[in-house]
mmCIF file of C-alpha atoms in Angstrom:
data_model
loop_
_atom_site.group_PDB
_atom_site.id
_atom_site.type_symbol
_atom_site.label_atom_id
_atom_site.label_comp_id
_atom_site.label_asym_id
_atom_site.label_seq_id
_atom_site.Cartn_x
_atom_site.Cartn_y
_atom_site.Cartn_z
ATOM 1 C CA MET A 1 -25.737 -12.579 5.566
ATOM 2 C CA ASP A 2 -27.065 -9.927 6.780
ATOM 3 C CA TYR A 3 -28.650 -6.865 5.493
ATOM 4 C CA LEU A 4 -26.054 -4.558 5.543
ATOM 5 C CA MET A 5 -23.395 -6.791 4.643
ATOM 6 C CA GLN A 6 -25.413 -7.630 1.698
ATOM 7 C CA GLN A 7 -24.734 -3.393 -0.053
ATOM 8 C CA ARG A 8 -21.458 -2.958 1.409
ATOM 9 C CA ILE A 9 -20.743 -6.393 -1.352
ATOM 10 C CA HIS A 10 -23.231 -4.700 -3.661
ATOM 11 C CA GLY A 11 -21.306 -0.668 -3.527
ATOM 12 C CA PHE A 12 -18.406 -2.548 -3.855
ATOM 13 C CA VAL A 13 -18.743 -4.386 -6.678
ATOM 14 C CA VAL A 14 -20.662 -1.088 -8.756
ATOM 15 C CA ALA A 15 -17.595 0.967 -7.330
ATOM 16 C CA THR A 16 -15.329 -1.840 -8.727
ATOM 17 C CA LEU A 17 -17.437 -1.874 -12.283
ATOM 18 C CA ARG A 18 -16.696 1.380 -12.097
ATOM 19 C CA GLU A 19 -12.759 1.333 -11.740
ATOM 20 C CA LEU A 20 -12.942 -1.439 -14.278
ATOM 21 C CA GLY A 21 -14.312 1.693 -17.037
ATOM 22 C CA VAL A 22 -18.215 0.310 -16.733
ATOM 23 C CA ALA A 23 -19.879 3.511 -17.264
ATOM 24 C CA ASN A 24 -23.024 3.338 -15.574
ATOM 25 C CA PRO A 25 -22.723 -0.241 -14.108
ATOM 26 C CA ARG A 26 -26.097 -2.092 -12.839
ATOM 27 C CA LEU A 27 -26.797 -5.434 -10.740
ATOM 28 C CA ASP A 28 -30.310 -6.831 -11.251
ATOM 29 C CA ALA A 29 -31.404 -10.072 -10.009
ATOM 30 C CA VAL A 30 -32.508 -11.129 -13.238
ATOM 31 C CA GLN A 31 -28.618 -10.704 -15.175
ATOM 32 C CA MET A 32 -27.820 -12.580 -11.962
ATOM 33 C CA ARG A 33 -27.296 -16.667 -12.857
ATOM 34 C CA ILE A 34 -26.462 -19.321 -10.599
ATOM 35 C CA LEU A 35 -23.577 -21.547 -11.458
ATOM 36 C CA THR A 36 -23.713 -26.203 -11.626
ATOM 37 C CA LYS A 37 -21.525 -28.267 -11.354
ATOM 38 C CA ASP A 38 -21.745 -32.241 -11.465
ATOM 39 C CA GLY A 39 -25.609 -31.024 -10.457
ATOM 40 C CA CYS A 40 -24.076 -29.099 -7.066
ATOM 41 C CA TYR A 41 -23.886 -25.000 -6.854
ATOM 42 C CA ALA A 42 -20.826 -23.821 -7.806
ATOM 43 C CA GLY A 43 -21.268 -19.776 -7.253
ATOM 44 C CA GLN A 44 -23.689 -16.771 -9.289
ATOM 45 C CA VAL A 45 -22.229 -14.673 -11.987
ATOM 46 C CA VAL A 46 -23.077 -11.575 -13.439
ATOM 47 C CA GLN A 47 -22.113 -9.992 -16.255
ATOM 48 C CA CYS A 48 -21.790 -5.896 -16.205
ATOM 49 C CA GLU A 49 -20.980 -4.570 -20.167
ATOM 50 C CA GLN A 50 -17.415 -6.033 -20.700
ATOM 51 C CA ILE A 51 -17.169 -7.230 -16.564
ATOM 52 C CA ARG A 52 -18.145 -10.566 -15.548
ATOM 53 C CA VAL A 53 -18.561 -10.763 -11.599
ATOM 54 C CA PHE A 54 -17.830 -14.709 -10.625
ATOM 55 C CA PHE A 55 -19.610 -15.178 -6.366
ATOM 56 C CA SER A 56 -17.987 -17.832 -5.409
ATOM 57 C CA GLU A 57 -19.268 -21.200 -4.271
ATOM 58 C CA ASP A 58 -17.897 -20.477 -0.562
ATOM 59 C CA GLY A 59 -19.323 -16.896 -0.603
ATOM 60 C CA GLU A 60 -16.014 -15.392 0.240
ATOM 61 C CA VAL A 61 -14.216 -14.255 -2.553
ATOM 62 C CA ILE A 62 -15.352 -12.409 -5.806
ATOM 63 C CA ASN A 63 -13.578 -11.805 -8.752
ATOM 64 C CA PHE A 64 -13.478 -10.004 -12.036
ATOM 65 C CA PHE A 65 -13.415 -10.991 -15.461
ATOM 66 C CA GLY A 66 -12.752 -9.416 -19.176
ATOM 67 C CA LEU A 67 -14.611 -11.618 -21.600
ATOM 68 C CA ASP A 68 -10.718 -12.975 -22.726
ATOM 69 C CA GLY A 69 -11.484 -14.737 -19.439
ATOM 70 C CA ALA A 70 -8.298 -12.604 -17.903
ATOM 71 C CA LEU A 71 -8.708 -12.237 -13.733
ATOM 72 C CA LEU A 72 -8.907 -8.490 -13.418
ATOM 73 C CA LYS A 73 -8.837 -8.532 -10.095
ATOM 74 C CA LYS A 74 -9.523 -10.136 -7.011
ATOM 75 C CA ILE A 75 -11.253 -9.327 -3.324
ATOM 76 C CA GLY A 76 -12.496 -11.744 -0.476
ATOM 77 C CA VAL A 77 -15.783 -10.573 1.949
ATOM 78 C CA SER A 78 -13.591 -10.618 4.397
ATOM 79 C CA GLN A 79 -11.754 -7.677 3.310
ATOM 80 C CA ILE A 80 -14.978 -5.613 2.653
ATOM 81 C CA ALA A 81 -17.020 -6.134 6.078
ATOM 82 C CA ALA A 82 -13.567 -5.434 7.427
#
């Protein structure tokens, strides 16, 4: 993934967090947690106020969840690139 695509994804995630009610969203690599399942990479997650953003293990899907676990939004990375 090139730098331009990373910037597009970052911009999309920040805009979506605003849309979902986060007043001043900040994404920080320090807050990012790597997820594992059975010792294997399973994706990444970051929490920004009441929203959890999950990046799938294959890097193709971004899910936004509320604190209650409800799926708020799901987007394919290919849709962001278009």
